[in-house]
Short mmCIF file of C-alpha atoms and ligand atoms in Angstrom, two decimals:
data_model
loop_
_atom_site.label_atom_id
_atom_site.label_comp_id
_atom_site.label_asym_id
_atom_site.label_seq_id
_atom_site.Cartn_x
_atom_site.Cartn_y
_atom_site.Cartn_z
CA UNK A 1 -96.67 302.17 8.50
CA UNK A 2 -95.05 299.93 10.83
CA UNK A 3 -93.93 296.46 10.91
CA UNK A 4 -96.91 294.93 12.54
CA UNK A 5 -98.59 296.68 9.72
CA UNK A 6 -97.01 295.41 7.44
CA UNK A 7 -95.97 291.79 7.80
CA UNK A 8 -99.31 291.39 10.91
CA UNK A 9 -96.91 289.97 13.80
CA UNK A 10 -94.39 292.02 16.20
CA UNK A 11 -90.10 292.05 15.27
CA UNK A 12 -87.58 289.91 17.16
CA UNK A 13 -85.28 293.02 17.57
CA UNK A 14 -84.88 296.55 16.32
CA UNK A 15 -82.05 298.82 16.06
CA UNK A 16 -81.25 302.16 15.00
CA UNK A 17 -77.92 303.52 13.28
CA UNK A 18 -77.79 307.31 12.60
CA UNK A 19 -75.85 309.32 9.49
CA UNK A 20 -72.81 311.64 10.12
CA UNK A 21 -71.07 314.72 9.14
CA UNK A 22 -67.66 314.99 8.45
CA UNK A 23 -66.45 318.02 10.44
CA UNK A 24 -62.99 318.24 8.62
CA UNK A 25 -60.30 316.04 6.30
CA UNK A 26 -62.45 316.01 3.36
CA UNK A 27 -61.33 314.12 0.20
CA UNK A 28 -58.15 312.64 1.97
CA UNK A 29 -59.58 309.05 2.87
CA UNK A 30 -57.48 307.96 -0.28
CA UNK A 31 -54.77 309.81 0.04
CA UNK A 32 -54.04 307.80 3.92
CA UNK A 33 -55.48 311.08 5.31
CA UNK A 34 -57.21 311.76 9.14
CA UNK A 35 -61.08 312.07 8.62
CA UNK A 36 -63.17 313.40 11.77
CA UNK A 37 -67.04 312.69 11.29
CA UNK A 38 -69.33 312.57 13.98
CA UNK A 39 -72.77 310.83 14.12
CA UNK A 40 -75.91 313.20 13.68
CA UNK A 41 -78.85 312.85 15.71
CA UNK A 42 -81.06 311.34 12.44
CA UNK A 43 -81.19 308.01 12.60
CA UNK A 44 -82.47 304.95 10.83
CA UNK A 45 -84.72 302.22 12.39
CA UNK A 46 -84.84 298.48 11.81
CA UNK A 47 -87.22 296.23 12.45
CA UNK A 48 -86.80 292.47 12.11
CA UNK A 49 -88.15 289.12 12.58
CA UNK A 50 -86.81 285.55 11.76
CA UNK A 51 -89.03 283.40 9.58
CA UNK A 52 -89.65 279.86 9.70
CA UNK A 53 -88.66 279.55 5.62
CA UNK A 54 -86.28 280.93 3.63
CA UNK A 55 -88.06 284.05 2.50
CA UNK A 56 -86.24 287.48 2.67
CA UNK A 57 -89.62 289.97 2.89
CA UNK A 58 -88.27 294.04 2.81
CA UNK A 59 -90.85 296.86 3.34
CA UNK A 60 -89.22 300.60 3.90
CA UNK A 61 -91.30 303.42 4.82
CA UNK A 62 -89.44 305.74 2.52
CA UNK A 63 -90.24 303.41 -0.71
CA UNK A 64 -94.06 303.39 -1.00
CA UNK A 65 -94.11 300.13 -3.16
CA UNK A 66 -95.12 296.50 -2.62
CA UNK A 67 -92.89 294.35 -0.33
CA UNK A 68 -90.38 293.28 -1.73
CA UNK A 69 -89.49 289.52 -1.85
CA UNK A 70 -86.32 287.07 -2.70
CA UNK A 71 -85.09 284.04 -1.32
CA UNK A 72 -82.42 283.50 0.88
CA UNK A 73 -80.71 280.96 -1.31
CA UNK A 74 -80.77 283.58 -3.58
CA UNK A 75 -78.47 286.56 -2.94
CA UNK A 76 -75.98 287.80 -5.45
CA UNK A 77 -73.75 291.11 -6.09
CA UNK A 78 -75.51 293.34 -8.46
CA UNK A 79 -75.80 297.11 -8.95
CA UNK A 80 -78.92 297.85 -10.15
CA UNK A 81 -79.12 300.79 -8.17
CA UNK A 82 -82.18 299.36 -6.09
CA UNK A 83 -82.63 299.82 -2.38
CA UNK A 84 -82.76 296.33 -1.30
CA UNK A 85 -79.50 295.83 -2.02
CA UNK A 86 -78.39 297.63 1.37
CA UNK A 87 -79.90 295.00 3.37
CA UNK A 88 -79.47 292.00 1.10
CA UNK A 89 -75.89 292.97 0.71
CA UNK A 90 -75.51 293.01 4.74
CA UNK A 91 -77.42 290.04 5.26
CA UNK A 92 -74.61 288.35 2.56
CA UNK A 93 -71.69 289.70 4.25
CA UNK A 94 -72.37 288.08 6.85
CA UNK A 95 -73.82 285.09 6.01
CA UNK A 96 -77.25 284.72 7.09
CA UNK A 97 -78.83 281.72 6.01
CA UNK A 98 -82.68 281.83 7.98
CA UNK A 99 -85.70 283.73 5.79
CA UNK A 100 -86.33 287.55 7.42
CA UNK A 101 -88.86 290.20 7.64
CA UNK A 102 -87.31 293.33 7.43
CA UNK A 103 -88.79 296.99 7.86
CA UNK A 104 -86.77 299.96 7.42
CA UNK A 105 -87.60 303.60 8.35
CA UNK A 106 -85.34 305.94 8.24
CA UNK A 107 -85.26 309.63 9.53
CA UNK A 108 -81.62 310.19 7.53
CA UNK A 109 -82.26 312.07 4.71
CA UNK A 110 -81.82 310.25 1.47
CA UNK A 111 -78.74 311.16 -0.86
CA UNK A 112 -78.33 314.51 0.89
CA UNK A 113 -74.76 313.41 1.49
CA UNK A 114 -75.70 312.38 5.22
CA UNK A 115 -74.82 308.87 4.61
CA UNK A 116 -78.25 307.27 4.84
CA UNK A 117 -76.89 303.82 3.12
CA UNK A 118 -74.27 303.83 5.92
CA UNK A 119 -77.23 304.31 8.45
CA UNK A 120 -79.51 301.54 6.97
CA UNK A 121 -76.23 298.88 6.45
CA UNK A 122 -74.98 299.76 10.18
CA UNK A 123 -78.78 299.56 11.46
CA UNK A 124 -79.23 295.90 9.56
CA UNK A 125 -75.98 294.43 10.54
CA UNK A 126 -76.49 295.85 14.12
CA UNK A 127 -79.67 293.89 14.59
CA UNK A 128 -78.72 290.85 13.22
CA UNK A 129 -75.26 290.68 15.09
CA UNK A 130 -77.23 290.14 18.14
CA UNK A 131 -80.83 287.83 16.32
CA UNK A 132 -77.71 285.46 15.32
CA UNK A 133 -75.26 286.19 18.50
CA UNK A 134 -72.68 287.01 15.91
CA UNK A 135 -70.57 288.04 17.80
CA UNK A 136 -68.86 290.60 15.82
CA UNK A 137 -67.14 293.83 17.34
CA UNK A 138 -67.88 297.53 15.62
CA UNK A 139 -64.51 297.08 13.57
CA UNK A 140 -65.88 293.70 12.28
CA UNK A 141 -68.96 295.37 11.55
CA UNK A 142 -67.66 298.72 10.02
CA UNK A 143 -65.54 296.21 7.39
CA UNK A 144 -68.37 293.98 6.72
CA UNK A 145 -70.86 296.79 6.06
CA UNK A 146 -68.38 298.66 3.97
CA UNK A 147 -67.78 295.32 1.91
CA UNK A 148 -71.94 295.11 1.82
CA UNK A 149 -71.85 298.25 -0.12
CA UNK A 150 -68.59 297.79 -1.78
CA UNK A 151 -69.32 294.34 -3.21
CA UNK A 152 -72.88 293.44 -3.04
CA UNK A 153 -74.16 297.04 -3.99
CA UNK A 154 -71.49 298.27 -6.17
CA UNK A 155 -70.70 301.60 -4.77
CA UNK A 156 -66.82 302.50 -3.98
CA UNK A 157 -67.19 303.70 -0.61
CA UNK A 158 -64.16 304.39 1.88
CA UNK A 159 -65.00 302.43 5.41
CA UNK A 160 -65.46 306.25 6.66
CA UNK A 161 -69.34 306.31 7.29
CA UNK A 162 -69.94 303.03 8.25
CA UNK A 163 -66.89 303.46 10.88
CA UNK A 164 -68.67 306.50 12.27
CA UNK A 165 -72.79 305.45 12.31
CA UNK A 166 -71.34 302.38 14.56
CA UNK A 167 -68.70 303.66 16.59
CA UNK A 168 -70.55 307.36 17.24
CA UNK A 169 -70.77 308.59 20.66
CA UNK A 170 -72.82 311.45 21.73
CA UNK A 171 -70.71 314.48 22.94
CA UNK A 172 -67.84 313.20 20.53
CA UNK A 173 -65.99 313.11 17.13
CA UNK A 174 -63.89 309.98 15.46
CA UNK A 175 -60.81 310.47 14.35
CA UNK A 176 -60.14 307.71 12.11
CA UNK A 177 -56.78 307.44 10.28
CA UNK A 178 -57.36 305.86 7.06
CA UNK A 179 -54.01 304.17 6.59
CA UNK A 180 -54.50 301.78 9.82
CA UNK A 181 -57.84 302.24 10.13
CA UNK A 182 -57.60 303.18 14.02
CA UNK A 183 -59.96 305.10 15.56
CA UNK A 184 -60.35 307.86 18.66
CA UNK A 185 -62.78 309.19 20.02
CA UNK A 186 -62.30 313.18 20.72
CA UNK A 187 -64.47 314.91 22.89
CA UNK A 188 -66.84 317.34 21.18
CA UNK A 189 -69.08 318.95 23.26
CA UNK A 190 -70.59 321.72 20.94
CA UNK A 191 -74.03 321.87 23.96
CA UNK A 192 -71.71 322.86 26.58
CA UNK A 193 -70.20 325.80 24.31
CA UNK A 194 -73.95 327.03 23.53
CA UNK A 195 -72.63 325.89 20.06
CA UNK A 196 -74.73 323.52 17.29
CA UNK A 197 -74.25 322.33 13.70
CA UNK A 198 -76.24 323.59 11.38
CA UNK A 199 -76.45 321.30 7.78
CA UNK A 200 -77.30 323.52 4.79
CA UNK A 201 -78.47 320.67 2.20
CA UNK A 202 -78.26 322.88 -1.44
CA UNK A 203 -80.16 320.25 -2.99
CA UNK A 204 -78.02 320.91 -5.53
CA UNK A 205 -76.59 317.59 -7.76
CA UNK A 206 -74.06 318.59 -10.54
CA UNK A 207 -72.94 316.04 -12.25
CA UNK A 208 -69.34 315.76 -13.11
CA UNK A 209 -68.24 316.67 -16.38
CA UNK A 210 -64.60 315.81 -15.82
CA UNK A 211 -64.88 312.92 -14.13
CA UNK A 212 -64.10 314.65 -11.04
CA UNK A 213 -63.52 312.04 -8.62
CA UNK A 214 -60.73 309.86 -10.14
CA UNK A 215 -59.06 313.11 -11.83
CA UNK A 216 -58.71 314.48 -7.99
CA UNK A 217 -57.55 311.20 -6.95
CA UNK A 218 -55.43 310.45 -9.98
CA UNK A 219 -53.33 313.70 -9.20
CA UNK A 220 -52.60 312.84 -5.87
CA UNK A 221 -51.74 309.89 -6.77
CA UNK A 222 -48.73 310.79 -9.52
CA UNK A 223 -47.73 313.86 -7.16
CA UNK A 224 -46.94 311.17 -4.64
CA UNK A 225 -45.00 309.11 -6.73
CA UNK A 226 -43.47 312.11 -8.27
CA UNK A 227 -42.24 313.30 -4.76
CA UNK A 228 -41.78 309.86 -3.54
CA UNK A 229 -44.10 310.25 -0.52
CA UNK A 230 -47.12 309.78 0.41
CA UNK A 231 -49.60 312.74 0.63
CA UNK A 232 -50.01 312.04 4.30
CA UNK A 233 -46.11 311.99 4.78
CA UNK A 234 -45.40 315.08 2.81
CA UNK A 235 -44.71 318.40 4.67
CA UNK A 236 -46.17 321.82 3.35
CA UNK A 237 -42.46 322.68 2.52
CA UNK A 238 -41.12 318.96 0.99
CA UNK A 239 -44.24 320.09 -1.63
CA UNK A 240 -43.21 323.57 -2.27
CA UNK A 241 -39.11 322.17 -2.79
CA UNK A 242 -40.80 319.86 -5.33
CA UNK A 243 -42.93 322.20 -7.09
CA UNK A 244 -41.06 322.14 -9.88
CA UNK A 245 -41.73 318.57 -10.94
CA UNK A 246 -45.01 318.53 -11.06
CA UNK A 247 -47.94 319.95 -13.11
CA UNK A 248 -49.91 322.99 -12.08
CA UNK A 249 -53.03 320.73 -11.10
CA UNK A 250 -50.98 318.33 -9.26
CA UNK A 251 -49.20 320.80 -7.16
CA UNK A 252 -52.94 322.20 -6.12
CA UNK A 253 -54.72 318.87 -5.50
CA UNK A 254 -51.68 317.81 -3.42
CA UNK A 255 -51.72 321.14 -1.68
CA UNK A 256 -55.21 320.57 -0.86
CA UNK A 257 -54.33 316.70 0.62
CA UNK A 258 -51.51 318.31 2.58
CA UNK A 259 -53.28 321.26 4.65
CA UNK A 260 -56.34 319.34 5.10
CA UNK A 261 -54.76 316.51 6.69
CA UNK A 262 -52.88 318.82 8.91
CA UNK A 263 -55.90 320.85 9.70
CA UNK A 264 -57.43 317.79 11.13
CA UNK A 265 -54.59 316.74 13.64
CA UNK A 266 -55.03 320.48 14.46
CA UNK A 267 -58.55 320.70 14.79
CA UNK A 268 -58.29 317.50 17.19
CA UNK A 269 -56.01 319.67 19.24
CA UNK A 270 -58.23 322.62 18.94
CA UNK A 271 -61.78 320.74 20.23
CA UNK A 272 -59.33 319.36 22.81
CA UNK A 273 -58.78 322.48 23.94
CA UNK A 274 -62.52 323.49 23.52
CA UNK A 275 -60.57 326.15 21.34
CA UNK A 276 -64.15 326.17 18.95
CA UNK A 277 -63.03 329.73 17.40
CA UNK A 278 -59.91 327.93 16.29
CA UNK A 279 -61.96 324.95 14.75
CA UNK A 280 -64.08 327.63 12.70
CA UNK A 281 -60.98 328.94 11.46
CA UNK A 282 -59.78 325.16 10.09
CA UNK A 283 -63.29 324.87 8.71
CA UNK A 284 -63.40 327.90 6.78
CA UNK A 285 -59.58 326.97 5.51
CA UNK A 286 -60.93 323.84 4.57
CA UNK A 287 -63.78 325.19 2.27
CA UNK A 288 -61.42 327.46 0.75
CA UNK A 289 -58.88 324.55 0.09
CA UNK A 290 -61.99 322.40 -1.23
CA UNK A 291 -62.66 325.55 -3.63
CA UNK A 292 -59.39 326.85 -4.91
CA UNK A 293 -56.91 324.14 -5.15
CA UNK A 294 -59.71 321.09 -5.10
CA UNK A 295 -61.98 322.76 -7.46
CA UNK A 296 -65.17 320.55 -5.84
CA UNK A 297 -67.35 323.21 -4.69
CA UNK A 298 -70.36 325.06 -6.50
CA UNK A 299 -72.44 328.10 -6.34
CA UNK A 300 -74.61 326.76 -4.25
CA UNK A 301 -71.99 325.43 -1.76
CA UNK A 302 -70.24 328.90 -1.79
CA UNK A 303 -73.48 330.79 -1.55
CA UNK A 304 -74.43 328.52 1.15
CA UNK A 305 -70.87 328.86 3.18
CA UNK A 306 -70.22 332.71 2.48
CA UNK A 307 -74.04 333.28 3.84
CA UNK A 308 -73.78 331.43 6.91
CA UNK A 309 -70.16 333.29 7.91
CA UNK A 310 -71.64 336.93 7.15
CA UNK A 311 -74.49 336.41 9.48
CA UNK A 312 -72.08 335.20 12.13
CA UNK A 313 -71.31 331.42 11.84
CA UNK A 314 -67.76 330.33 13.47
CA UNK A 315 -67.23 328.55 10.57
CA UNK A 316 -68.43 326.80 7.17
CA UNK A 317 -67.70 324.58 4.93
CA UNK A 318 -68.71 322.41 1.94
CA UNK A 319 -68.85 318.67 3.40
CA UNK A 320 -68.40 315.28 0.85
CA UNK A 321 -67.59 314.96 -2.37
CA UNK A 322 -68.77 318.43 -3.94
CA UNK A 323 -70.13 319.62 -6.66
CA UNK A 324 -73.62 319.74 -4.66
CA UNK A 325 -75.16 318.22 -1.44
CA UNK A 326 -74.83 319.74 1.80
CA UNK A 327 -72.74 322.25 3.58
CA UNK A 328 -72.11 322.85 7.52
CA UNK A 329 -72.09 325.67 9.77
CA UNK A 330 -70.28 326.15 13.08
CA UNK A 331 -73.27 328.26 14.63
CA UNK A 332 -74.28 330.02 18.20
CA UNK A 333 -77.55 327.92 19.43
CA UNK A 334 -78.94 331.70 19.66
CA UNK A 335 -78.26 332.23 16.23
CA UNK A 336 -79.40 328.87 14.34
CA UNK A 337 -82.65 331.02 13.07
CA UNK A 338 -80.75 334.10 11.59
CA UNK A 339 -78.16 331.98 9.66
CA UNK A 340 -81.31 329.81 8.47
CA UNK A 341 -82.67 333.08 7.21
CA UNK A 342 -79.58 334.83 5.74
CA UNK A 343 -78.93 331.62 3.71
CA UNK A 344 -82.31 331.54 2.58
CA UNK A 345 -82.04 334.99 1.46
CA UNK A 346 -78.76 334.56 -0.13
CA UNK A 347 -80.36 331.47 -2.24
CA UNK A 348 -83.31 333.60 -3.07
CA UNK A 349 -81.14 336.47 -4.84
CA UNK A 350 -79.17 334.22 -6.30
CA UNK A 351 -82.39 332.32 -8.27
CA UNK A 352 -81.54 328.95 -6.29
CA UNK A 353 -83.68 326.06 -5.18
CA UNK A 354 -84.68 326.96 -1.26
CA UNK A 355 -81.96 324.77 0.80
CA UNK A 356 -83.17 322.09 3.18
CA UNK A 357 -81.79 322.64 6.89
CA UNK A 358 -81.30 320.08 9.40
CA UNK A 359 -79.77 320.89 13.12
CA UNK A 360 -77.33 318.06 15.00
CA UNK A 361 -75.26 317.55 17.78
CA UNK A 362 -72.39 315.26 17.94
CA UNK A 363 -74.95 312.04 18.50
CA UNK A 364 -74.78 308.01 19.61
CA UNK A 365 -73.69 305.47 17.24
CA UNK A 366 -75.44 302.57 16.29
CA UNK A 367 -77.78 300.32 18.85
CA UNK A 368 -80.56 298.02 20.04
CA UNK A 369 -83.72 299.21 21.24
CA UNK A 370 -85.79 296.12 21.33
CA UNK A 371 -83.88 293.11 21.71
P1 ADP B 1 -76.42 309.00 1.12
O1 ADP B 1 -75.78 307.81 1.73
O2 ADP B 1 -75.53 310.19 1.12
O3 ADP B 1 -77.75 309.33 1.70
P2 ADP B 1 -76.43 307.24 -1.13
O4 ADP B 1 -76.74 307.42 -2.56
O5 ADP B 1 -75.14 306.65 -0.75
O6 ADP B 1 -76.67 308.66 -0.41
O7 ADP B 1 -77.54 306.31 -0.46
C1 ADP B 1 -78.91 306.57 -0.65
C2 ADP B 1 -79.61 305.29 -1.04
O8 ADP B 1 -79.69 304.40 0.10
C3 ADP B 1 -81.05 305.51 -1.45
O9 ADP B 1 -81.16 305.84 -2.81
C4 ADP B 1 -81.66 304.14 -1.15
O10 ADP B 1 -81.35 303.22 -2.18
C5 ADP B 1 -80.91 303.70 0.10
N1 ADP B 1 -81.63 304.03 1.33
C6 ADP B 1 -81.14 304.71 2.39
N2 ADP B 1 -82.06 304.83 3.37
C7 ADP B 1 -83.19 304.21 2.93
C8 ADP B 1 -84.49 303.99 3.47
N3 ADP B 1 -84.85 304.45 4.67
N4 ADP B 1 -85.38 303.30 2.70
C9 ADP B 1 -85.05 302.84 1.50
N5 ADP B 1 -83.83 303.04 0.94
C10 ADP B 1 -82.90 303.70 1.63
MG1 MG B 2 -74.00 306.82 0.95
#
């Protein structure tokens, strides 16, 4: 399939917004934490034209259904949980008011935890900042796409993957501070080290039984106010003075938001540095924070992480929210096939669904290609 295929005339513009991988500061955008994602070389594709009416038309390659049709005029917040409310949601952020053709295709992997809604927002608002000479810089977009999927789709998302699919550069990481929102770019330049990232994707999806997500959040949240700082202002030792008032959970989960955030300012130090064996060390810390005082990993995610560092990874760790989805490796380019296989093997003997792999460098952000 392809646009002309679809809709019988050529786009007006295309662009292309890939997914990302967050190499450390997991599960501390809400606690004002550092995050450090970089864009991966998968990438989603947009094709669009303007129409004469007030149609919306939406075709993806990846849904094998009918286009789908709606009218301009009639755009409203909803979560039904379809996928045209990615693109309807960023074509109502920002306040498009001509009929489109839209065709998506995108090479992200769906709901592996790779962030292909972030991809197919940043891709659609990318393309129609320049059909409509917006205007709008990569902050302006990052918020608007994050309010797309916030407001129009329903889903809670932190600004972290929309931040990173626009503002990637290849050869580089984003740190992003999630209390101001500021971003740098740090160079990461795994080619040059004969190093790549290897993404283990369990295919593994457990759903939460505790409500996971808010309890993790919840208990950051009353250690904080417990302490009377913030988990990004409290040091290792202001927690371990205040042990005492707080709960055996809270005192974990705030351990956890603690060291990770200081593992991040680290590891920016570290790929400064081109110190790579010390970022493998902060990776495999953060896994074993994730798993012992987070208590968001799995079998799978272990299996996957402990398999990778016995055949000789410089690091692994469980990446997102947990309980499933994918897992990175820090691995030699000479030695992307062996960890494949040792993984494998390790998922074998332990009964499990094969894993997916996917390989990335450190890739471009979000941009035109026909415009
Ligand atoms: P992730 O962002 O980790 O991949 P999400 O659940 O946040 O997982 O987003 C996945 C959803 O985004 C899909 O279920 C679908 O609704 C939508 N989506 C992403 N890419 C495409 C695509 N190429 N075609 C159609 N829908 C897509
Ligand atoms: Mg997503």
């Amino acid at each position: 399939m392809t646009f002309q295929s679809v809709f019988g005339a050529d786009p007006d513009i295309i662009a292309a917004a890939p997914g990302r991988v967050n190499l450390i500061g997991e599960h501390v955008d809400y606690s004002d934490g550092y995050v450090l994602p970089f864009a991966i070389s998968s990438r989603t594709t947009v094709s669009i034209k303007k129409r004469p009416d007030q149609k919306i038309r939406l075709a993806s390659a990846q849904r094998n259904t009918a286009i789908f049709e709606t009218s301009i005029t009639d755009l409203k917040p909803k979560s039904d949980g379809k996928w045209e409310r990615y693109p309807l949601g960023v074509i109502w952020v920002l306040g498009i008011k001509e009929g489109l053709d839209i065709y998506v295709d995108g090479k992200v992997p769906l709901g592996a935890g790779l962030s292909s809604s972030a991809a197919l927002e940043c891709s659609v608002a990318t393309a129609l900042n320049a059909l409509f000479n917006l205007n709008l810089d990569l902050k302006d977009l990052a918020r608007a796409t994050q309010r797309a999927e916030n407001e129009f789709v329903g889903v809670p998302c932190g600004i972290m993957d929309q931040s990173i699919s626009l503002m990637g550069k290849a050869g580089h990481a984003l740190l992003l501070d999630c209390r101001d929102l500021s971003t740098k770019l740090v160079k990461m330049d795994l080619a040059e080290s004969n190093l790549e990232l290897l993404i283990i994707d369990t295919q593994a999806h457990h759903s939460l039984v505790d409500g996971g997500y808010a309890e993790r959040r919840a208990a950051c949240e009353s250690a904080a106010a417990k302490l009377g700082k913030s988990m990004r202002e409290l040091s290792l030792e202001e927690l371990e003075a205040g042990k005492s008032k707080l709960t055996e959970t809270e005192y974990r989960r705030a351990r956890h938001a603690v060291t990770e955030i200081a593992r991040v300012v680290k590891c920016v130090t570290a790929l400064e540095s081109k110190d790579f064996d010390l970022v493998g060390y902060l990776i495999n810390k953060s896994h074993a924070s994730l798993r012992d005082d987070y208590n968001v990993s799995c079998p799978e995610l272990d299996v996957a992480v402990d398999a990778a560092i016995a055949a000789g990874a410089i690091g692994a760790r469980m990446v997102g929210g947990g309980f499933g989805g994918s897992a990175i490796a820090l691995v030699k380019q000479s030695e992307i096939e062996k960890t494949k296989t040792a993984v494998m093997a390790a998922f074998a003997s332990n009964g499990f669904k094969a894993p997916r792999f996917f390989e990335s460098l450190p890739s471009q952000g979000a941009e035109l290609i026909l415009n």
